[in-house]
Amino acid sequence: MSLPPLVPGARLWQVADMLTLPNLLTLSRIITVPLLVALLWPGEMGARWTTGYGLAFGLYCLMGITDYFDGYLARAQGAVSKLGVFLDPIADKIMVGAVILMLAATRDIAGIHIAAAMIILLREIAVSGLREFLAGLQVSVPVSRLAKWKTTFQLIALGALILAGAVPQFPFVQSVGILTLWAAAILTLITGWDYLRVGIKHMD
């Protein structure tokens, strides 16, 4: 049996064209997530390895910086690509989901505060499904200002909770993390309802 002919557009140079600097920065965030998890892993076994938390915090900040620059460079260079649009939200959700699960496993998020973490995690999953549904209907949902604030509080919360493991002698860092985690959860409910309200209009 002869093999089907190659699709003319599927050439190596097209793959190379997709590997722009913004896309490579986005891919680096995805690839780095297992390392971030590994640095936090001893805490899941009850070991308070402050050096690991410190390294994890530095890596988390670096991932946040690349998140800013991949979008900035893509817009500045006019290099916004379909691959980048596809990968960027996935990279963010993988990072957020992995950090929340690890901080829950290490009990840096515990008790009633697990509810705030679950609200954020479930919203990420639900909104991803809703966006995919609306994309099939060619309906776009712009990111609101409140959603941007939610993301800001969320990133601060997770960063502070990681840092708290590196500096246990400063308990206020943990308090800042928990406070901003709940702020992010409340904004998550508000913005999640806004997305759901748009989706319901197209579900008849």
C-alpha atoms as a PDB file:
ATOM      1  CA  MET A   1       0.000   0.000   0.000  1.00  0.00           C
ATOM      2  CA  SER A   2       1.417   3.348  -0.975  1.00  0.00           C
ATOM      3  CA  LEU A   3       1.587   6.101   1.556  1.00  0.00           C
ATOM      4  CA  PRO A   4      -0.687   9.130   1.057  1.00  0.00           C
ATOM      5  CA  PRO A   5       1.041  12.188  -0.323  1.00  0.00           C
ATOM      6  CA  LEU A   6       2.270  14.729   2.159  1.00  0.00           C
ATOM      7  CA  VAL A   7       0.108  17.798   2.641  1.00  0.00           C
ATOM      8  CA  PRO A   8       1.879  20.584   0.707  1.00  0.00           C
ATOM      9  CA  GLY A   9       1.615  23.003   3.642  1.00  0.00           C
ATOM     10  CA  ALA A  10       3.102  20.576   6.166  1.00  0.00           C
ATOM     11  CA  ARG A  11       6.764  21.495   5.768  1.00  0.00           C
ATOM     12  CA  LEU A  12       9.503  21.908   8.323  1.00  0.00           C
ATOM     13  CA  TRP A  13       9.861  25.607   7.604  1.00  0.00           C
ATOM     14  CA  GLN A  14       6.289  26.124   8.762  1.00  0.00           C
ATOM     15  CA  VAL A  15       7.113  24.480  12.068  1.00  0.00           C
ATOM     16  CA  ALA A  16      10.151  26.742  12.378  1.00  0.00           C
ATOM     17  CA  ASP A  17       7.994  29.775  11.691  1.00  0.00           C
ATOM     18  CA  MET A  18       5.736  28.828  14.608  1.00  0.00           C
ATOM     19  CA  LEU A  19       8.698  28.658  16.995  1.00  0.00           C
ATOM     20  CA  THR A  20       8.939  32.405  17.467  1.00  0.00           C
ATOM     21  CA  LEU A  21      10.422  33.851  20.646  1.00  0.00           C
ATOM     22  CA  PRO A  22       6.975  34.550  22.193  1.00  0.00           C
ATOM     23  CA  ASN A  23       5.874  30.967  21.488  1.00  0.00           C
ATOM     24  CA  LEU A  24       9.127  29.572  22.871  1.00  0.00           C
ATOM     25  CA  LEU A  25       8.619  31.583  26.066  1.00  0.00           C
ATOM     26  CA  THR A  26       5.104  30.158  26.366  1.00  0.00           C
ATOM     27  CA  LEU A  27       6.391  26.617  25.802  1.00  0.00           C
ATOM     28  CA  SER A  28       9.084  27.183  28.432  1.00  0.00           C
ATOM     29  CA  ARG A  29       6.356  27.848  31.031  1.00  0.00           C
ATOM     30  CA  ILE A  30       4.700  24.526  30.245  1.00  0.00           C
ATOM     31  CA  ILE A  31       7.989  22.603  30.299  1.00  0.00           C
ATOM     32  CA  THR A  32       9.006  24.218  33.607  1.00  0.00           C
ATOM     33  CA  VAL A  33       5.868  23.174  35.513  1.00  0.00           C
ATOM     34  CA  PRO A  34       7.219  19.672  36.426  1.00  0.00           C
ATOM     35  CA  LEU A  35      10.332  21.297  37.902  1.00  0.00           C
ATOM     36  CA  LEU A  36       8.170  23.662  39.953  1.00  0.00           C
ATOM     37  CA  VAL A  37       6.191  20.679  41.246  1.00  0.00           C
ATOM     38  CA  ALA A  38       9.398  18.780  42.059  1.00  0.00           C
ATOM     39  CA  LEU A  39      10.706  21.680  44.146  1.00  0.00           C
ATOM     40  CA  LEU A  40       7.507  21.702  46.224  1.00  0.00           C
ATOM     41  CA  TRP A  41       7.213  17.905  46.435  1.00  0.00           C
ATOM     42  CA  PRO A  42       9.184  17.364  49.706  1.00  0.00           C
ATOM     43  CA  GLY A  43       6.534  19.437  51.488  1.00  0.00           C
ATOM     44  CA  GLU A  44       3.915  16.855  50.461  1.00  0.00           C
ATOM     45  CA  MET A  45       5.868  14.270  52.490  1.00  0.00           C
ATOM     46  CA  GLY A  46       5.993  16.514  55.527  1.00  0.00           C
ATOM     47  CA  ALA A  47       9.517  17.830  54.963  1.00  0.00           C
ATOM     48  CA  ARG A  48       9.787  21.623  55.280  1.00  0.00           C
ATOM     49  CA  TRP A  49      12.539  22.184  52.761  1.00  0.00           C
ATOM     50  CA  THR A  50      12.729  25.964  52.821  1.00  0.00           C
ATOM     51  CA  THR A  51      15.412  26.002  50.115  1.00  0.00           C
ATOM     52  CA  GLY A  52      13.043  24.163  47.777  1.00  0.00           C
ATOM     53  CA  TYR A  53      10.282  26.678  48.465  1.00  0.00           C
ATOM     54  CA  GLY A  54      12.718  29.521  47.842  1.00  0.00           C
ATOM     55  CA  LEU A  55      13.796  28.041  44.518  1.00  0.00           C
ATOM     56  CA  ALA A  56      10.171  27.366  43.626  1.00  0.00           C
ATOM     57  CA  PHE A  57       9.291  31.001  44.366  1.00  0.00           C
ATOM     58  CA  GLY A  58      12.129  32.220  42.122  1.00  0.00           C
ATOM     59  CA  LEU A  59      11.001  29.878  39.354  1.00  0.00           C
ATOM     60  CA  TYR A  60       7.382  30.969  39.800  1.00  0.00           C
ATOM     61  CA  CYS A  61       8.410  34.631  39.435  1.00  0.00           C
ATOM     62  CA  LEU A  62      10.442  33.782  36.329  1.00  0.00           C
ATOM     63  CA  MET A  63       7.424  32.037  34.811  1.00  0.00           C
ATOM     64  CA  GLY A  64       5.333  35.114  35.554  1.00  0.00           C
ATOM     65  CA  ILE A  65       7.897  37.333  33.826  1.00  0.00           C
ATOM     66  CA  THR A  66       7.888  35.131  30.718  1.00  0.00           C
ATOM     67  CA  ASP A  67       4.076  35.255  30.757  1.00  0.00           C
ATOM     68  CA  TYR A  68       4.256  39.042  30.497  1.00  0.00           C
ATOM     69  CA  PHE A  69       6.992  39.151  27.887  1.00  0.00           C
ATOM     70  CA  ASP A  70       5.590  36.539  25.524  1.00  0.00           C
ATOM     71  CA  GLY A  71       2.431  38.613  25.104  1.00  0.00           C
ATOM     72  CA  TYR A  72       4.340  41.910  24.978  1.00  0.00           C
ATOM     73  CA  LEU A  73       6.807  40.651  22.350  1.00  0.00           C
ATOM     74  CA  ALA A  74       4.083  39.055  20.257  1.00  0.00           C
ATOM     75  CA  ARG A  75       2.215  42.367  20.061  1.00  0.00           C
ATOM     76  CA  ALA A  76       5.329  44.524  19.647  1.00  0.00           C
ATOM     77  CA  GLN A  77       6.724  42.342  16.841  1.00  0.00           C
ATOM     78  CA  GLY A  78       3.357  41.744  15.216  1.00  0.00           C
ATOM     79  CA  ALA A  79       4.002  38.040  15.807  1.00  0.00           C
ATOM     80  CA  VAL A  80       0.690  37.052  17.368  1.00  0.00           C
ATOM     81  CA  SER A  81       0.106  33.515  16.105  1.00  0.00           C
ATOM     82  CA  LYS A  82      -2.667  30.947  16.348  1.00  0.00           C
ATOM     83  CA  LEU A  83      -0.260  28.656  18.191  1.00  0.00           C
ATOM     84  CA  GLY A  84       0.465  31.374  20.741  1.00  0.00           C
ATOM     85  CA  VAL A  85      -3.222  32.170  21.215  1.00  0.00           C
ATOM     86  CA  PHE A  86      -3.815  28.440  21.759  1.00  0.00           C
ATOM     87  CA  LEU A  87      -0.874  27.771  24.088  1.00  0.00           C
ATOM     88  CA  ASP A  88      -0.882  30.875  26.310  1.00  0.00           C
ATOM     89  CA  PRO A  89      -4.087  30.180  28.272  1.00  0.00           C
ATOM     90  CA  ILE A  90      -3.167  26.495  28.493  1.00  0.00           C
ATOM     91  CA  ALA A  91       0.233  27.358  29.989  1.00  0.00           C
ATOM     92  CA  ASP A  92      -1.422  29.636  32.548  1.00  0.00           C
ATOM     93  CA  LYS A  93      -4.001  27.035  33.576  1.00  0.00           C
ATOM     94  CA  ILE A  94      -1.434  24.239  33.839  1.00  0.00           C
ATOM     95  CA  MET A  95       0.746  26.387  36.095  1.00  0.00           C
ATOM     96  CA  VAL A  96      -2.130  27.581  38.293  1.00  0.00           C
ATOM     97  CA  GLY A  97      -3.640  24.096  38.566  1.00  0.00           C
ATOM     98  CA  ALA A  98      -0.313  22.460  39.413  1.00  0.00           C
ATOM     99  CA  VAL A  99       0.554  25.042  42.085  1.00  0.00           C
ATOM    100  CA  ILE A 100      -2.885  24.865  43.721  1.00  0.00           C
ATOM    101  CA  LEU A 101      -2.781  21.059  43.863  1.00  0.00           C
ATOM    102  CA  MET A 102       0.739  21.052  45.318  1.00  0.00           C
ATOM    103  CA  LEU A 103      -0.035  23.724  47.929  1.00  0.00           C
ATOM    104  CA  ALA A 104      -3.091  21.719  48.967  1.00  0.00           C
ATOM    105  CA  ALA A 105      -0.985  18.547  49.173  1.00  0.00           C
ATOM    106  CA  THR A 106       1.640  20.317  51.302  1.00  0.00           C
ATOM    107  CA  ARG A 107      -1.160  21.805  53.459  1.00  0.00           C
ATOM    108  CA  ASP A 108       0.016  25.335  52.729  1.00  0.00           C
ATOM    109  CA  ILE A 109      -3.636  25.660  51.715  1.00  0.00           C
ATOM    110  CA  ALA A 110      -5.724  23.790  54.263  1.00  0.00           C
ATOM    111  CA  GLY A 111      -9.031  23.793  56.117  1.00  0.00           C
ATOM    112  CA  ILE A 112     -11.712  26.138  54.890  1.00  0.00           C
ATOM    113  CA  HIS A 113      -9.214  27.795  52.555  1.00  0.00           C
ATOM    114  CA  ILE A 114      -9.362  24.700  50.331  1.00  0.00           C
ATOM    115  CA  ALA A 115     -12.803  26.020  49.281  1.00  0.00           C
ATOM    116  CA  ALA A 116     -11.230  29.177  47.813  1.00  0.00           C
ATOM    117  CA  ALA A 117      -8.649  27.100  45.943  1.00  0.00           C
ATOM    118  CA  MET A 118     -11.353  24.766  44.581  1.00  0.00           C
ATOM    119  CA  ILE A 119     -13.455  27.716  43.392  1.00  0.00           C
ATOM    120  CA  ILE A 120     -10.488  29.000  41.397  1.00  0.00           C
ATOM    121  CA  LEU A 121      -9.572  25.572  40.018  1.00  0.00           C
ATOM    122  CA  LEU A 122     -13.118  24.627  39.013  1.00  0.00           C
ATOM    123  CA  ARG A 123     -13.652  28.007  37.387  1.00  0.00           C
ATOM    124  CA  GLU A 124     -10.538  27.543  35.241  1.00  0.00           C
ATOM    125  CA  ILE A 125     -11.890  24.211  33.994  1.00  0.00           C
ATOM    126  CA  ALA A 126     -15.449  25.454  33.486  1.00  0.00           C
ATOM    127  CA  VAL A 127     -14.459  28.635  31.636  1.00  0.00           C
ATOM    128  CA  SER A 128     -12.117  26.664  29.368  1.00  0.00           C
ATOM    129  CA  GLY A 129     -14.997  24.387  28.374  1.00  0.00           C
ATOM    130  CA  LEU A 130     -17.339  27.342  27.929  1.00  0.00           C
ATOM    131  CA  ARG A 131     -14.835  29.200  25.748  1.00  0.00           C
ATOM    132  CA  GLU A 132     -14.421  26.110  23.574  1.00  0.00           C
ATOM    133  CA  PHE A 133     -18.186  25.822  23.233  1.00  0.00           C
ATOM    134  CA  LEU A 134     -18.578  29.488  22.304  1.00  0.00           C
ATOM    135  CA  ALA A 135     -15.642  29.312  19.891  1.00  0.00           C
ATOM    136  CA  GLY A 136     -17.538  26.643  17.969  1.00  0.00           C
ATOM    137  CA  LEU A 137     -20.346  29.172  17.624  1.00  0.00           C
ATOM    138  CA  GLN A 138     -17.840  31.870  16.620  1.00  0.00           C
ATOM    139  CA  VAL A 139     -18.680  33.878  19.737  1.00  0.00           C
ATOM    140  CA  SER A 140     -15.781  35.597  21.464  1.00  0.00           C
ATOM    141  CA  VAL A 141     -15.797  36.571  25.123  1.00  0.00           C
ATOM    142  CA  PRO A 142     -13.480  39.501  25.885  1.00  0.00           C
ATOM    143  CA  VAL A 143     -11.508  39.506  29.123  1.00  0.00           C
ATOM    144  CA  SER A 144     -13.083  41.989  31.523  1.00  0.00           C
ATOM    145  CA  ARG A 145     -11.221  44.309  33.882  1.00  0.00           C
ATOM    146  CA  LEU A 146     -12.498  42.299  36.844  1.00  0.00           C
ATOM    147  CA  ALA A 147     -11.083  39.141  35.274  1.00  0.00           C
ATOM    148  CA  LYS A 148      -7.685  40.834  35.027  1.00  0.00           C
ATOM    149  CA  TRP A 149      -7.895  41.766  38.707  1.00  0.00           C
ATOM    150  CA  LYS A 150      -8.824  38.169  39.486  1.00  0.00           C
ATOM    151  CA  THR A 151      -5.720  36.972  37.683  1.00  0.00           C
ATOM    152  CA  THR A 152      -3.567  39.518  39.523  1.00  0.00           C
ATOM    153  CA  PHE A 153      -4.846  38.477  42.970  1.00  0.00           C
ATOM    154  CA  GLN A 154      -4.519  34.830  41.999  1.00  0.00           C
ATOM    155  CA  LEU A 155      -0.872  35.174  40.966  1.00  0.00           C
ATOM    156  CA  ILE A 156      -0.028  37.193  44.096  1.00  0.00           C
ATOM    157  CA  ALA A 157      -1.782  34.637  46.310  1.00  0.00           C
ATOM    158  CA  LEU A 158       0.013  31.611  44.914  1.00  0.00           C
ATOM    159  CA  GLY A 159       3.355  33.405  44.904  1.00  0.00           C
ATOM    160  CA  ALA A 160       2.914  34.517  48.522  1.00  0.00           C
ATOM    161  CA  LEU A 161       1.925  31.020  49.627  1.00  0.00           C
ATOM    162  CA  ILE A 162       5.040  29.565  48.012  1.00  0.00           C
ATOM    163  CA  LEU A 163       7.220  32.284  49.534  1.00  0.00           C
ATOM    164  CA  ALA A 164       5.665  31.612  52.959  1.00  0.00           C
ATOM    165  CA  GLY A 165       7.178  28.125  52.853  1.00  0.00           C
ATOM    166  CA  ALA A 166      10.615  29.641  52.299  1.00  0.00           C
ATOM    167  CA  VAL A 167      10.318  32.207  55.121  1.00  0.00           C
ATOM    168  CA  PRO A 168       8.258  30.531  57.894  1.00  0.00           C
ATOM    169  CA  GLN A 169       9.688  33.080  60.342  1.00  0.00           C
ATOM    170  CA  PHE A 170       7.473  35.715  58.679  1.00  0.00           C
ATOM    171  CA  PRO A 171       3.898  34.410  59.167  1.00  0.00           C
ATOM    172  CA  PHE A 172       2.372  37.556  57.670  1.00  0.00           C
ATOM    173  CA  VAL A 173       3.446  36.312  54.213  1.00  0.00           C
ATOM    174  CA  GLN A 174       1.111  33.321  54.647  1.00  0.00           C
ATOM    175  CA  SER A 175      -1.655  35.700  55.749  1.00  0.00           C
ATOM    176  CA  VAL A 176      -1.188  37.829  52.628  1.00  0.00           C
ATOM    177  CA  GLY A 177      -1.383  34.678  50.503  1.00  0.00           C
ATOM    178  CA  ILE A 178      -4.608  33.472  52.134  1.00  0.00           C
ATOM    179  CA  LEU A 179      -6.237  36.920  52.000  1.00  0.00           C
ATOM    180  CA  THR A 180      -5.489  37.417  48.303  1.00  0.00           C
ATOM    181  CA  LEU A 181      -6.537  33.807  47.605  1.00  0.00           C
ATOM    182  CA  TRP A 182     -10.005  34.582  48.937  1.00  0.00           C
ATOM    183  CA  ALA A 183     -10.084  37.878  47.038  1.00  0.00           C
ATOM    184  CA  ALA A 184      -9.283  35.949  43.860  1.00  0.00           C
ATOM    185  CA  ALA A 185     -11.967  33.364  44.688  1.00  0.00           C
ATOM    186  CA  ILE A 186     -14.644  36.036  45.152  1.00  0.00           C
ATOM    187  CA  LEU A 187     -13.698  37.708  41.866  1.00  0.00           C
ATOM    188  CA  THR A 188     -13.655  34.246  40.298  1.00  0.00           C
ATOM    189  CA  LEU A 189     -17.310  33.729  41.222  1.00  0.00           C
ATOM    190  CA  ILE A 190     -18.286  37.144  39.863  1.00  0.00           C
ATOM    191  CA  THR A 191     -16.430  36.822  36.560  1.00  0.00           C
ATOM    192  CA  GLY A 192     -17.408  33.156  36.214  1.00  0.00           C
ATOM    193  CA  TRP A 193     -21.062  34.141  36.418  1.00  0.00           C
ATOM    194  CA  ASP A 194     -20.490  36.781  33.727  1.00  0.00           C
ATOM    195  CA  TYR A 195     -19.037  34.125  31.399  1.00  0.00           C
ATOM    196  CA  LEU A 196     -21.843  31.686  32.200  1.00  0.00           C
ATOM    197  CA  ARG A 197     -24.499  34.316  31.530  1.00  0.00           C
ATOM    198  CA  VAL A 198     -23.055  34.878  28.041  1.00  0.00           C
ATOM    199  CA  GLY A 199     -22.904  31.132  27.434  1.00  0.00           C
ATOM    200  CA  ILE A 200     -26.502  30.496  28.504  1.00  0.00           C
ATOM    201  CA  LYS A 201     -27.739  32.924  25.845  1.00  0.00           C
ATOM    202  CA  HIS A 202     -26.292  30.590  23.181  1.00  0.00           C
ATOM    203  CA  MET A 203     -27.505  27.306  24.665  1.00  0.00           C
ATOM    204  CA  ASP A 204     -31.118  27.432  23.510  1.00  0.00           C
END
